[in-house]
Each structure stands twice: as C-alpha cells, then as structure tokens.
Amino acid sequence: MLVRDVMKSPVLTVGPEATLEDAYRLLLERGIRHLPVVEGGRLVGILTDRDIRLATSHLNPKGPCPGCTQVGEVMTRAVVTAHPLDPVEEAARAMRERKIGCLPVLEDDALVGIVTGIDLLDALLRLTGVTEPSGRLEVRLADRPGELARLTGFLAGRGVNIHSLLSYPEGEEAVRAVVRVNTLETHLLAEDLRREGFAVLWPPRKPW
C-alpha cells in the first residue's frame, strides 16, 4: 500500500499572511488539525492546532493576539514531506521518528495531498483485513525458510482463504504470523494446526 492510496486530496491550505484567527476558523470548520502553508504555489511551512494554541497562550511573551499574528510567524518551516509512491510503512516510520502528526505529500514540488496519523491507522485496518468479516489466527513459527509456506499450505489444503497475512520477528529465532482467514471457525482450525505441530497463540485453547 502506497501513500497515494491513503492520502487526502485536494488539500486545504493557507497563506503565510493569513492571521491565526482565520487559520483556526478553517481548522474548526473542516474538522482538521493541520494546515500546509503555501506561497506562490510552493509549500513553505506547516501549521497545526497546537502551534496556534501555543502562540495564543497567555504564556507567550508577546501576548495572545490571534487576530494580529500571522501564520508565517509561528508555522514550522522545516517540513517533513512524503511522495505519493512512498510505502505507507515508510511514512509511518518518518512520523514516528520525528514525532509529527502529518506529512504533506509532494510530487515534482507540487502539493498533491496530505497523510495524517488517522490515515495511517485506516491503512493498518485495511492491511490487517479487519474491515471484512474474517477470523484471526496468530501463530509462532521458527525463523527458517519454508515455515510460512508450510502454514499457508496447511490452510490452503483445508480450503481456507487468506484475507491478509502479517509477520514480524519475535526474538532471534522465531517469527509471529497474524493471519486473517475467511472463516469464523478459528477454534476448530486452531486445534487442527496444533495437531500438526504449529504453536498457535490465538485463539487460545477453549477450557473444557
């Protein structure tokens, strides 16, 4: 999944000469938290609702003045951006490492979209298949060639279709696979897997 698949477009923007009062009104009207700042068709900054709150706080040495302070005075100028063809996981990593809530999306220096933390959560839901009726399996596999194929082959042999499959390392010798399948009878499937020697973590064994 790529950034272009989850980004919002077109993007609501504001100019650096706008007042914080005007910018805040836009945020409230559209129910958003981030405003890219554009001047002469180019991205020059980013303004967030947090920037506005800090700038208009009584703790501000210049005093609160949302009607006379311009966006350009408080916006962040060093903007971290993404490209439409970036994988969503790279966008998520950039936002996590920089501790930021959005990435304006640029293509040939033109602002073509914006991706936020909520967009990335939506992408996670789609990637894990939870938006479709399905059952969930979680299996610990040895970290060696063929183990994932053995699991998918087992499911295919029982006519089970895989909606999504995510895996991640668990220590140095194991991999955890999270599988969404086209059946809700996951307890019966889990017992079949256990009989085949698979370490099934979810669903747990039913108390008898």
Tab-separated table of C-alpha atoms in Angstrom:
chain	number	residue	atom	x	y	z
A	1	MET	CA	0.000	0.000	0.000
A	2	LEU	CA	1.346	3.398	-1.001
A	3	VAL	CA	0.879	6.913	0.354
A	4	ARG	CA	-1.248	7.822	-2.667
A	5	ASP	CA	-3.735	5.128	-1.609
A	6	VAL	CA	-4.450	6.750	1.769
A	7	MET	CA	-3.633	10.466	1.414
A	8	LYS	CA	-6.300	13.173	1.386
A	9	SER	CA	-6.534	15.230	-1.787
A	10	PRO	CA	-7.101	18.043	-2.651
A	11	VAL	CA	-5.505	19.746	0.336
A	12	LEU	CA	-6.857	22.718	2.249
A	13	THR	CA	-4.030	25.255	2.572
A	14	VAL	CA	-3.420	28.704	3.986
A	15	GLY	CA	-1.042	31.538	3.082
A	16	PRO	CA	1.672	32.811	5.455
A	17	GLU	CA	-0.012	36.232	5.534
A	18	ALA	CA	-3.274	34.838	6.988
A	19	THR	CA	-3.975	35.511	10.648
A	20	LEU	CA	-4.049	32.771	13.240
A	21	GLU	CA	-7.679	33.623	13.811
A	22	ASP	CA	-8.501	32.885	10.172
A	23	ALA	CA	-6.440	29.707	10.209
A	24	TYR	CA	-8.104	28.444	13.374
A	25	ARG	CA	-11.518	29.093	11.891
A	26	LEU	CA	-10.575	26.910	8.915
A	27	LEU	CA	-9.428	24.116	11.217
A	28	LEU	CA	-12.702	24.205	13.145
A	29	GLU	CA	-14.900	24.396	10.049
A	30	ARG	CA	-13.211	21.433	8.355
A	31	GLY	CA	-12.564	19.379	11.480
A	32	ILE	CA	-8.826	19.067	10.787
A	33	ARG	CA	-5.639	19.703	12.777
A	34	HIS	CA	-3.005	20.519	10.141
A	35	LEU	CA	-2.745	23.264	7.524
A	36	PRO	CA	0.024	23.256	4.928
A	37	VAL	CA	1.201	26.797	4.250
A	38	VAL	CA	1.597	27.638	0.571
A	39	GLU	CA	3.087	30.749	-1.031
A	40	GLY	CA	3.444	31.217	-4.766
A	41	GLY	CA	2.310	27.654	-5.355
A	42	ARG	CA	5.086	26.197	-3.171
A	43	LEU	CA	4.940	24.599	0.257
A	44	VAL	CA	6.686	26.910	2.728
A	45	GLY	CA	5.515	25.593	6.088
A	46	ILE	CA	3.009	23.677	8.172
A	47	LEU	CA	0.669	25.000	10.858
A	48	THR	CA	-1.058	22.835	13.468
A	49	ASP	CA	-3.763	23.492	16.033
A	50	ARG	CA	-1.056	23.059	18.677
A	51	ASP	CA	1.011	25.844	17.098
A	52	ILE	CA	-1.996	28.139	17.335
A	53	ARG	CA	-2.708	27.249	20.960
A	54	LEU	CA	0.906	27.897	21.973
A	55	ALA	CA	1.112	31.157	20.036
A	56	THR	CA	-2.105	32.482	21.563
A	57	SER	CA	-1.411	31.287	25.089
A	58	HIS	CA	-1.011	33.771	27.912
A	59	LEU	CA	2.409	32.155	28.439
A	60	ASN	CA	3.546	33.637	25.128
A	61	PRO	CA	5.887	36.551	25.958
A	62	LYS	CA	4.335	38.605	23.130
A	63	GLY	CA	0.856	38.024	24.490
A	64	PRO	CA	-2.111	36.329	22.801
A	65	CYS	CA	-3.243	38.109	19.640
A	66	PRO	CA	-4.850	35.659	17.184
A	67	GLY	CA	-6.234	38.493	15.094
A	68	CYS	CA	-2.911	40.253	14.540
A	69	THR	CA	-0.406	37.375	14.450
A	70	GLN	CA	0.290	35.951	11.000
A	71	VAL	CA	0.658	32.275	10.176
A	72	GLY	CA	4.167	32.872	8.838
A	73	GLU	CA	5.336	33.970	12.290
A	74	VAL	CA	4.567	30.677	14.033
A	75	MET	CA	4.477	27.981	11.324
A	76	THR	CA	7.092	25.237	11.128
A	77	ARG	CA	9.331	25.936	8.121
A	78	ALA	CA	11.382	22.731	8.004
A	79	VAL	CA	8.575	20.499	6.757
A	80	VAL	CA	8.999	16.729	6.521
A	81	THR	CA	7.197	15.514	3.404
A	82	ALA	CA	6.299	12.297	1.606
A	83	HIS	CA	5.955	11.247	-2.041
A	84	PRO	CA	2.798	9.586	-3.417
A	85	LEU	CA	4.786	6.441	-4.251
A	86	ASP	CA	6.285	6.036	-0.767
A	87	PRO	CA	5.143	2.873	1.069
A	88	VAL	CA	2.791	3.683	3.945
A	89	GLU	CA	5.139	1.993	6.417
A	90	GLU	CA	7.908	4.442	5.463
A	91	ALA	CA	5.524	7.336	6.059
A	92	ALA	CA	4.570	5.870	9.426
A	93	ARG	CA	8.224	5.458	10.393
A	94	ALA	CA	9.021	9.055	9.438
A	95	MET	CA	6.112	10.366	11.508
A	96	ARG	CA	7.036	8.183	14.475
A	97	GLU	CA	10.725	9.122	14.407
A	98	ARG	CA	10.003	12.846	14.047
A	99	LYS	CA	7.018	12.740	16.441
A	100	ILE	CA	4.806	14.604	13.986
A	101	GLY	CA	1.146	14.168	13.117
A	102	CYS	CA	1.126	14.625	9.341
A	103	LEU	CA	3.154	14.556	6.150
A	104	PRO	CA	2.349	16.866	3.236
A	105	VAL	CA	2.713	14.878	0.010
A	106	LEU	CA	4.772	16.458	-2.778
A	107	GLU	CA	5.166	15.394	-6.384
A	108	ASP	CA	7.540	17.472	-8.535
A	109	ASP	CA	7.463	20.112	-5.759
A	110	ALA	CA	3.665	20.407	-6.087
A	111	LEU	CA	1.466	19.747	-3.055
A	112	VAL	CA	-0.807	16.869	-4.110
A	113	GLY	CA	-2.037	15.509	-0.781
A	114	ILE	CA	-1.586	15.122	2.945
A	115	VAL	CA	-1.370	11.999	5.093
A	116	THR	CA	-2.106	12.018	8.827
A	117	GLY	CA	-1.871	9.570	11.675
A	118	ILE	CA	-5.564	8.729	11.261
A	119	ASP	CA	-4.968	7.908	7.585
A	120	LEU	CA	-2.186	5.515	8.593
A	121	LEU	CA	-4.431	3.850	11.176
A	122	ASP	CA	-7.031	3.368	8.432
A	123	ALA	CA	-4.295	1.819	6.280
A	124	LEU	CA	-3.389	-0.560	9.117
A	125	LEU	CA	-7.008	-1.669	9.395
A	126	ARG	CA	-7.128	-2.371	5.673
A	127	LEU	CA	-3.793	-4.204	5.714
A	128	THR	CA	-4.885	-6.457	8.576
A	129	GLY	CA	-8.208	-7.259	6.920
A	130	VAL	CA	-10.356	-6.354	9.937
A	131	THR	CA	-12.717	-4.312	7.761
A	132	GLU	CA	-14.036	-7.566	6.230
A	133	PRO	CA	-15.809	-10.450	8.028
A	134	SER	CA	-12.992	-12.814	8.930
A	135	GLY	CA	-11.388	-14.894	11.638
A	136	ARG	CA	-7.992	-14.296	13.223
A	137	LEU	CA	-5.116	-16.697	13.779
A	138	GLU	CA	-1.798	-15.929	15.419
A	139	VAL	CA	0.962	-18.492	15.033
A	140	ARG	CA	4.586	-18.581	16.192
A	141	LEU	CA	6.883	-20.011	13.517
A	142	ALA	CA	10.536	-20.932	13.564
A	143	ASP	CA	12.577	-18.317	11.709
A	144	ARG	CA	13.757	-20.544	8.893
A	145	PRO	CA	12.923	-20.967	5.204
A	146	GLY	CA	9.694	-22.798	4.423
A	147	GLU	CA	7.829	-22.287	7.700
A	148	LEU	CA	5.484	-19.615	6.377
A	149	ALA	CA	4.875	-21.704	3.252
A	150	ARG	CA	4.063	-24.684	5.490
A	151	LEU	CA	1.424	-22.607	7.286
A	152	THR	CA	-0.187	-21.219	4.142
A	153	GLY	CA	-0.054	-24.665	2.533
A	154	PHE	CA	-1.852	-26.169	5.512
A	155	LEU	CA	-4.615	-23.553	5.271
A	156	ALA	CA	-4.938	-23.990	1.510
A	157	GLY	CA	-5.218	-27.751	1.950
A	158	ARG	CA	-8.294	-27.210	4.112
A	159	GLY	CA	-9.902	-24.803	1.659
A	160	VAL	CA	-9.255	-21.766	3.839
A	161	ASN	CA	-8.717	-18.478	2.014
A	162	ILE	CA	-6.278	-15.944	3.475
A	163	HIS	CA	-7.547	-12.352	3.555
A	164	SER	CA	-4.369	-10.883	4.991
A	165	LEU	CA	-1.072	-12.060	6.447
A	166	LEU	CA	1.357	-10.003	8.506
A	167	SER	CA	4.517	-11.290	10.143
A	168	TYR	CA	7.163	-9.815	12.406
A	169	PRO	CA	10.267	-11.073	14.220
A	170	GLU	CA	9.884	-12.391	17.746
A	171	GLY	CA	13.341	-12.600	19.241
A	172	GLU	CA	16.158	-14.047	17.169
A	173	GLU	CA	14.744	-17.463	16.335
A	174	ALA	CA	11.008	-17.022	15.816
A	175	VAL	CA	8.517	-15.139	13.673
A	176	ARG	CA	4.941	-14.352	14.648
A	177	ALA	CA	2.368	-14.586	11.838
A	178	VAL	CA	-1.020	-12.885	12.147
A	179	VAL	CA	-3.461	-14.285	9.610
A	180	ARG	CA	-6.990	-13.211	8.686
A	181	VAL	CA	-8.976	-16.052	7.127
A	182	ASN	CA	-12.402	-16.432	5.527
A	183	THR	CA	-13.896	-18.438	8.361
A	184	LEU	CA	-15.097	-17.650	11.853
A	185	GLU	CA	-14.498	-21.244	12.992
A	186	THR	CA	-10.993	-20.384	14.122
A	187	HIS	CA	-11.076	-22.521	17.296
A	188	LEU	CA	-11.526	-25.696	15.249
A	189	LEU	CA	-8.887	-24.547	12.783
A	190	ALA	CA	-6.504	-23.731	15.647
A	191	GLU	CA	-6.856	-27.239	17.063
A	192	ASP	CA	-6.071	-28.730	13.645
A	193	LEU	CA	-2.981	-26.534	13.467
A	194	ARG	CA	-1.855	-27.616	16.927
A	195	ARG	CA	-2.195	-31.272	15.965
A	196	GLU	CA	0.118	-30.532	13.046
A	197	GLY	CA	2.712	-29.130	15.438
A	198	PHE	CA	2.056	-25.401	14.987
A	199	ALA	CA	2.391	-23.099	18.008
A	200	VAL	CA	-0.967	-21.308	17.924
A	201	LEU	CA	-1.155	-18.245	20.159
A	202	TRP	CA	-4.637	-17.111	19.087
A	203	PRO	CA	-7.300	-18.208	19.528
A	204	PRO	CA	-6.402	-19.757	22.900
A	205	ARG	CA	-7.492	-23.251	23.792
A	206	LYS	CA	-11.067	-23.444	24.992
A	207	PRO	CA	-11.476	-24.588	28.594
A	208	TRP	CA	-13.221	-27.951	28.562
